[in-house]
mmCIF file of C-alpha atoms in Angstrom:
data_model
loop_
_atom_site.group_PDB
_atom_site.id
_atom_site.type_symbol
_atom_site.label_atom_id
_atom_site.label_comp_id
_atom_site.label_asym_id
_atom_site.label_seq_id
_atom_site.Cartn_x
_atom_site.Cartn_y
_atom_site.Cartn_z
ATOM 1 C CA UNK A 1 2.439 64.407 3.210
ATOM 2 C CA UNK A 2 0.094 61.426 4.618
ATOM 3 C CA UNK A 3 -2.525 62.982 2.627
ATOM 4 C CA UNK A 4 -0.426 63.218 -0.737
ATOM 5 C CA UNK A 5 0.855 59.522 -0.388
ATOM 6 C CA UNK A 6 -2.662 58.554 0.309
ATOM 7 C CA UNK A 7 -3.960 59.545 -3.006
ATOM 8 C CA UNK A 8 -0.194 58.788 -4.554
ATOM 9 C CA UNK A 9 -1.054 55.110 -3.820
ATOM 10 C CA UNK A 10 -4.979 55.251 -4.895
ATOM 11 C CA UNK A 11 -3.732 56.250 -8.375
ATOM 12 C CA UNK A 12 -0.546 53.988 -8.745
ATOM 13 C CA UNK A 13 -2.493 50.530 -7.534
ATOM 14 C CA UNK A 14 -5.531 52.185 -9.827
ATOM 15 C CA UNK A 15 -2.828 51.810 -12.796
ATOM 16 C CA UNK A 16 -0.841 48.991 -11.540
ATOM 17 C CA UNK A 17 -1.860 46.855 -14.449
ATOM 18 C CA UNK A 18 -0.005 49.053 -17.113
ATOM 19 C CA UNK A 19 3.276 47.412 -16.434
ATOM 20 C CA UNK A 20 2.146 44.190 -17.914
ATOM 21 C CA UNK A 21 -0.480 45.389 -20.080
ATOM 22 C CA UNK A 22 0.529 45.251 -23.842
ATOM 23 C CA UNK A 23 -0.421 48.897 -24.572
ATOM 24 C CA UNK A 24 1.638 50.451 -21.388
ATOM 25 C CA UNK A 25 4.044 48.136 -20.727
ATOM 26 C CA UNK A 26 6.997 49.175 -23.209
ATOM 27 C CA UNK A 27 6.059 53.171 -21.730
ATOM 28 C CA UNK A 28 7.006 51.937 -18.659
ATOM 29 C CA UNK A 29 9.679 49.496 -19.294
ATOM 30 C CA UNK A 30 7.879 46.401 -18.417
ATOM 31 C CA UNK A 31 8.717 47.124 -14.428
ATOM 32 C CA UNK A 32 6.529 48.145 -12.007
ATOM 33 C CA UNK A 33 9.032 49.582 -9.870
ATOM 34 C CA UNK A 34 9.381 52.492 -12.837
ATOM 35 C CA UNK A 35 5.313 52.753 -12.848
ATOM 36 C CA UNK A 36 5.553 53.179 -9.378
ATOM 37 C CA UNK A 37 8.024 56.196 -9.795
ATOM 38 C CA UNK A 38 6.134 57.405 -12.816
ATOM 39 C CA UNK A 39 3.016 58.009 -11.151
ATOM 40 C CA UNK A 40 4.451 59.016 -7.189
ATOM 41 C CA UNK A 41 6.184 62.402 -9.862
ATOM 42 C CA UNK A 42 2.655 62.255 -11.823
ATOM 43 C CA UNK A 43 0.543 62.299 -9.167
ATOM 44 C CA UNK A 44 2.105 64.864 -7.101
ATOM 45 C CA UNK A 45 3.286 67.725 -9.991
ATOM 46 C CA UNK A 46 -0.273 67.089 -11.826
ATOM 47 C CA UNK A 47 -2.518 66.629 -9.382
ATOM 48 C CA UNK A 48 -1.161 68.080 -6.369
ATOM 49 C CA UNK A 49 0.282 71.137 -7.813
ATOM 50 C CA UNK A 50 4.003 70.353 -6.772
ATOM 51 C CA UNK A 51 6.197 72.541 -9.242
ATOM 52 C CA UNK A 52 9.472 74.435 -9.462
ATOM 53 C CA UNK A 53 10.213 77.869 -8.360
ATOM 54 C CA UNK A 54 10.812 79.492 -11.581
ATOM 55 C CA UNK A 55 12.242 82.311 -9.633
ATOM 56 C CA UNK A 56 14.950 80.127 -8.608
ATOM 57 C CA UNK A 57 15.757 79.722 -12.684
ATOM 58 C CA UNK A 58 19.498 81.711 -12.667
ATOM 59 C CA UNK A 59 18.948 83.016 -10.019
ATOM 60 C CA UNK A 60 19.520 80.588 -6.527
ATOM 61 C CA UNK A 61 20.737 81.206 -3.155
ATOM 62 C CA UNK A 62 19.337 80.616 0.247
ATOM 63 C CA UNK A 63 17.987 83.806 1.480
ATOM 64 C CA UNK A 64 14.516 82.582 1.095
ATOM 65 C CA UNK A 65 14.631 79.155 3.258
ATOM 66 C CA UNK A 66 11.385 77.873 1.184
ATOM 67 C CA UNK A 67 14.158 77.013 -1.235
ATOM 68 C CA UNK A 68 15.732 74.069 0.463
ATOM 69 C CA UNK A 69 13.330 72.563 2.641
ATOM 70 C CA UNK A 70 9.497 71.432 2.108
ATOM 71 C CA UNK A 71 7.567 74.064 2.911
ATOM 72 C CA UNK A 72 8.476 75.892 -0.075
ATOM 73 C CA UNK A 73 5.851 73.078 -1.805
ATOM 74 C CA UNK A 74 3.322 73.127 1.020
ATOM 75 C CA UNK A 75 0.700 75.661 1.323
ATOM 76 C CA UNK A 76 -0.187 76.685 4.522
ATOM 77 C CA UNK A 77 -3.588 76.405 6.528
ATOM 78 C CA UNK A 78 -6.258 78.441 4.254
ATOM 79 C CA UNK A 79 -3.998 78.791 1.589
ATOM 80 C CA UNK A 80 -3.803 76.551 -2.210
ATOM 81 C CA UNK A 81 -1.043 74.784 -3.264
ATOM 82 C CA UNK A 82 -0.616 77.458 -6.688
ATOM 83 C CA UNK A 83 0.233 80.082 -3.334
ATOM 84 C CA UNK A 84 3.096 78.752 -2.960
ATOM 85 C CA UNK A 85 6.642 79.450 -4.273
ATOM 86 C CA UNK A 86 7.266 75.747 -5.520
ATOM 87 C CA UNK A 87 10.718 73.866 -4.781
ATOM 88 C CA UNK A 88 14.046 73.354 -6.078
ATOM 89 C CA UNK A 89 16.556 70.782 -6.739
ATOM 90 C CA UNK A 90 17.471 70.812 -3.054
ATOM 91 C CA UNK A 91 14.069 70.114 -2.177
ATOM 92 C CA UNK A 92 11.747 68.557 -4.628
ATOM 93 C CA UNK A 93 13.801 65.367 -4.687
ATOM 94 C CA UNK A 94 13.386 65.405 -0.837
ATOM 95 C CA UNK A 95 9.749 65.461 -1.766
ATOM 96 C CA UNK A 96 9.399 62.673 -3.877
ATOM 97 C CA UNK A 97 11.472 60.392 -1.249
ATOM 98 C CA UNK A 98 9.420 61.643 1.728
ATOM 99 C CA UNK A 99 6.336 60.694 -0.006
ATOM 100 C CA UNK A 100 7.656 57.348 -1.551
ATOM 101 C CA UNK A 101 9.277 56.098 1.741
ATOM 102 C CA UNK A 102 5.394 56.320 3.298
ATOM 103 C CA UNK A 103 4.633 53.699 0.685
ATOM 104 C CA UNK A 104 7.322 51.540 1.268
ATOM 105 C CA UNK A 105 9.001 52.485 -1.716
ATOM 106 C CA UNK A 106 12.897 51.794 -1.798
ATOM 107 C CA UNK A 107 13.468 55.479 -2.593
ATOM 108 C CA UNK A 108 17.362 57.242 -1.945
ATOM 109 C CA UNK A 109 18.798 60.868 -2.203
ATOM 110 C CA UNK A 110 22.204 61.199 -4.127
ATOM 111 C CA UNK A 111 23.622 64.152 -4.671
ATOM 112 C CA UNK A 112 26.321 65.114 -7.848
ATOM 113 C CA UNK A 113 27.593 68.581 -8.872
ATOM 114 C CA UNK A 114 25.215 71.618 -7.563
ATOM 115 C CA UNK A 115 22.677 69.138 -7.751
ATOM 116 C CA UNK A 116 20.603 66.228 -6.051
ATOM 117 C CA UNK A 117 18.405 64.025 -7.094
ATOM 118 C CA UNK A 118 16.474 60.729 -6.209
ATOM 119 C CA UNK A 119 17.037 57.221 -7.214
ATOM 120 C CA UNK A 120 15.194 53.586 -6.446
ATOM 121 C CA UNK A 121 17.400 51.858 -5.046
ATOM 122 C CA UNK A 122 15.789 48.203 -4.392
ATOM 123 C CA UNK A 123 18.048 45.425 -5.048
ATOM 124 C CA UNK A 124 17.419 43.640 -1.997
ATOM 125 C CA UNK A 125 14.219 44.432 -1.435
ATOM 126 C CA UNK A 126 11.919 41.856 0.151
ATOM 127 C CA UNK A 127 9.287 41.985 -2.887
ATOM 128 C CA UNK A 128 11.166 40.810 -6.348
ATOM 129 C CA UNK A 129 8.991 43.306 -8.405
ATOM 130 C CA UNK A 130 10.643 46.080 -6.715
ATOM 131 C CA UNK A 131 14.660 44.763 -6.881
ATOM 132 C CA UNK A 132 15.626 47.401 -9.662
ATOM 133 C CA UNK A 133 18.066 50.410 -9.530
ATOM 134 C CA UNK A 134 17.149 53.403 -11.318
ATOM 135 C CA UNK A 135 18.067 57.398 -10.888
ATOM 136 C CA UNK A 136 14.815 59.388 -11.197
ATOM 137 C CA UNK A 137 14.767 62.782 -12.179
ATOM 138 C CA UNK A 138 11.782 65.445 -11.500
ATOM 139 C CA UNK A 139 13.004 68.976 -10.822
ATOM 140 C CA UNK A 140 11.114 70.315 -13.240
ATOM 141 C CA UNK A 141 8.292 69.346 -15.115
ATOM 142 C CA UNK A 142 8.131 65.783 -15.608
ATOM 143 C CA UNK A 143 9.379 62.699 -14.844
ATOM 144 C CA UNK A 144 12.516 61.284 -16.249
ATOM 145 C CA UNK A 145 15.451 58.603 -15.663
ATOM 146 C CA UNK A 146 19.223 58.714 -16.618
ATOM 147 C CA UNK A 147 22.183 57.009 -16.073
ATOM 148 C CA UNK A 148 24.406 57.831 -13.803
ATOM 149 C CA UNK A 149 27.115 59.122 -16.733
ATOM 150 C CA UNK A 150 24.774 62.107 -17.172
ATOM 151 C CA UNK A 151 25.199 63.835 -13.998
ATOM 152 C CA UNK A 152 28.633 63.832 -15.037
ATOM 153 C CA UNK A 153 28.210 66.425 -17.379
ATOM 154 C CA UNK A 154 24.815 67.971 -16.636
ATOM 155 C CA UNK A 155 24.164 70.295 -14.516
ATOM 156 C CA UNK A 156 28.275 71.151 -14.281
ATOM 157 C CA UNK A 157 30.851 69.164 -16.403
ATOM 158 C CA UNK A 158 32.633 67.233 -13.781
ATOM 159 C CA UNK A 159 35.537 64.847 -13.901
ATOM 160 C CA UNK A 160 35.654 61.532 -12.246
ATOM 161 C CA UNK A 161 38.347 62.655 -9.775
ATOM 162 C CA UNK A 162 35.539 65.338 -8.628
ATOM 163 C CA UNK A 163 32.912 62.288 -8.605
ATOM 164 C CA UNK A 164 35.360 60.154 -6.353
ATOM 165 C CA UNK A 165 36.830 62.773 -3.977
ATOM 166 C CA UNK A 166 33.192 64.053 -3.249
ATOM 167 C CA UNK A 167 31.767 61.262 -3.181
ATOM 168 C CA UNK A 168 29.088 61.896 -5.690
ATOM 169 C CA UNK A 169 26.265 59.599 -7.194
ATOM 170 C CA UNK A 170 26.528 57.400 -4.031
ATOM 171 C CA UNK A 171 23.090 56.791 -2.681
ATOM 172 C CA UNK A 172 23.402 58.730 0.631
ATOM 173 C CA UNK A 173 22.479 56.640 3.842
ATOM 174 C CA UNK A 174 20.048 57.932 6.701
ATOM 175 C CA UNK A 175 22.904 60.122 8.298
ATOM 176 C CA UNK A 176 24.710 61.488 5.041
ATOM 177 C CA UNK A 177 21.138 62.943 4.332
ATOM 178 C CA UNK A 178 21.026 64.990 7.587
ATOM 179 C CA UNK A 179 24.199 65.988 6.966
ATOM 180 C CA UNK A 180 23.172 67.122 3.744
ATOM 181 C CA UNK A 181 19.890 69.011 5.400
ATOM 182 C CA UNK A 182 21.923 70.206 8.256
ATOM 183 C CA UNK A 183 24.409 72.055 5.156
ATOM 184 C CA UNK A 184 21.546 73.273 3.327
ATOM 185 C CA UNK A 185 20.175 75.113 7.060
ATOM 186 C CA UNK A 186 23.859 76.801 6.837
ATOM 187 C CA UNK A 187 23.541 77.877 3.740
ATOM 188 C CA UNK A 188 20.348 79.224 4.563
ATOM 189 C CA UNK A 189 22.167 80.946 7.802
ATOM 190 C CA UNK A 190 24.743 82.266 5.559
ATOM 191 C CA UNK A 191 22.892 84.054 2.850
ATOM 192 C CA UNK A 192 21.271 86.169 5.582
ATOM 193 C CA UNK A 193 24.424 87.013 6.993
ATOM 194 C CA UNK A 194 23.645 85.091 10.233
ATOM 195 C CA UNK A 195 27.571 83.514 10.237
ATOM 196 C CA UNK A 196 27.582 81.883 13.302
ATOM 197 C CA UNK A 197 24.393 79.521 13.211
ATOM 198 C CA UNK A 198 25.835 78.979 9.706
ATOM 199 C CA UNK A 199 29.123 78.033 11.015
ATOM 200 C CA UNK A 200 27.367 75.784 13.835
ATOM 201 C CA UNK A 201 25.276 74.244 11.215
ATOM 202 C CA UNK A 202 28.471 72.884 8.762
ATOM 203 C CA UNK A 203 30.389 72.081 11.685
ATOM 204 C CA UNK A 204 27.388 69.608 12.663
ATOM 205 C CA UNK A 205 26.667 68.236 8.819
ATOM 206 C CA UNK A 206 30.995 67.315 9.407
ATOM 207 C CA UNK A 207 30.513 65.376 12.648
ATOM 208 C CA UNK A 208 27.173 63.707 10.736
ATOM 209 C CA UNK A 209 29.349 62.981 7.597
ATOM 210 C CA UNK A 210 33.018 64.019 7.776
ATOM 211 C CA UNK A 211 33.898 61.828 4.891
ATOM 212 C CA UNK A 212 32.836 64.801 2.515
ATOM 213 C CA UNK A 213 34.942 67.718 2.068
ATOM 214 C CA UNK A 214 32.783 70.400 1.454
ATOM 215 C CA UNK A 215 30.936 70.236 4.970
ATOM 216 C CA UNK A 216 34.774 71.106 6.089
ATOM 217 C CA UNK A 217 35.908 73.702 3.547
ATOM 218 C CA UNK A 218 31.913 75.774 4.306
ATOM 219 C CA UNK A 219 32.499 75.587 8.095
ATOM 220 C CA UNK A 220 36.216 76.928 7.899
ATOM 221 C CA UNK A 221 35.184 79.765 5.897
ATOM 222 C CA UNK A 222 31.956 80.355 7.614
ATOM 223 C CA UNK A 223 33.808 80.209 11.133
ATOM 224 C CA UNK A 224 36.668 82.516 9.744
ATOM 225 C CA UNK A 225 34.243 85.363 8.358
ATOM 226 C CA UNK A 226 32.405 85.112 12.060
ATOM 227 C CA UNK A 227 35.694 84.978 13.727
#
């Protein structure tokens, strides 16, 4: 990940002048806060090789734990990047804020229905360039930026009760994130039938974040079906 935010920031500062340049600037809405985020996706789906698991497509669930955490996107020693399976939703956002955050970058995970994403989150950021608040989207191919109306209906319609009561599209601090990578290991526990480290694991994402429901609602069930 040093590596991959090394040559992240050779390209971006290689660029830099794009967001003020007549030709670029319009591309990349006259802020170099969205160049930045343009080229940390750019860099590390074109260059690097970070992509989807197409297998995933219709088909998700934990059994496989490359799935939900990074090393689904990192080959290991001997091995290319194009060996591995490639990341998800639950784990390529985590990418592009691990990487980010080594560059300083004011980079949060929020999470809406069946889905999480990233979103620069700078307003009071120390440099002025980099005061903006934008959702970034990039599981997939691509790079792209939405409101936050659109996660309302995409992936799963969802009303604004749901949004409210589960506390989606909030940028998630420090501790609501392990929570969320504490849930994702039970899920992972779960799907191979392993009910009691699954239980354990939701029980700890509620103590790390009890103000969400579903942390509650997956450790009663998983702690019922383990007796």
């Amino acid at each position: 990940l040093d590596k991959w935010a090394a040559k992240v920031k050779l390209e971006t500062e290689r660029h830099l002048y794009r967001a003020s340049s007549p030709r670029w600037a319009k591309y990349y809405r006259n802020s170099e806060a969205y160049l930045r985020a343009t080229f940390l996706l750019q860099v590390l789906q074109e260059d690097l090789g970070v992509k989807y698991d197409m297998s995933a497509v219709g088909n998700f669930d934990f059994n496989d734990s490359r799935v939900a955490f990074l090393h689904g996107m990192i080959p290991a020693k001997r091995k290319l990047i194009d060996q591995t399976p490639g990341g998800t939703c639950t784990s390529m956002p985590v990418m592009y804020v691990a990487v980010g955050r080594r560059l300083g970058y004011p980079l949060k995970l929020v999470t809406t229905n069946s889905h999480i994403f990233a979103r620069w989150d700078g307003a009071d950021h120390p440099n002025p360039a980099w005061r903006e608040r934008f959702n970034i989207e990039g599981s997939g191919r691509g790079f792209s930026s939405y409101d936050d109306d659109h996660y309302k209906s995409w992936p799963l319609k969802t009303t604004d009760y749901e949004v409210r009561f589960n506390r989606y599209l909030i940028s998630l601090t420090p501790q609501e994130e392990l929570a969320q990578f504490l849930a994702a290991r039970g899920h992972c526990a779960s799907d191979n039938r392993q009910l009691s480290r699954a239980a354990r694991c939701y029980e700890n994402a509620y103590r790390c974040d009890p103000t969400r429901p579903c942390y509650q609602a997956w450790f009663t069930k998983a702690a019922r079906r383990c007796g």
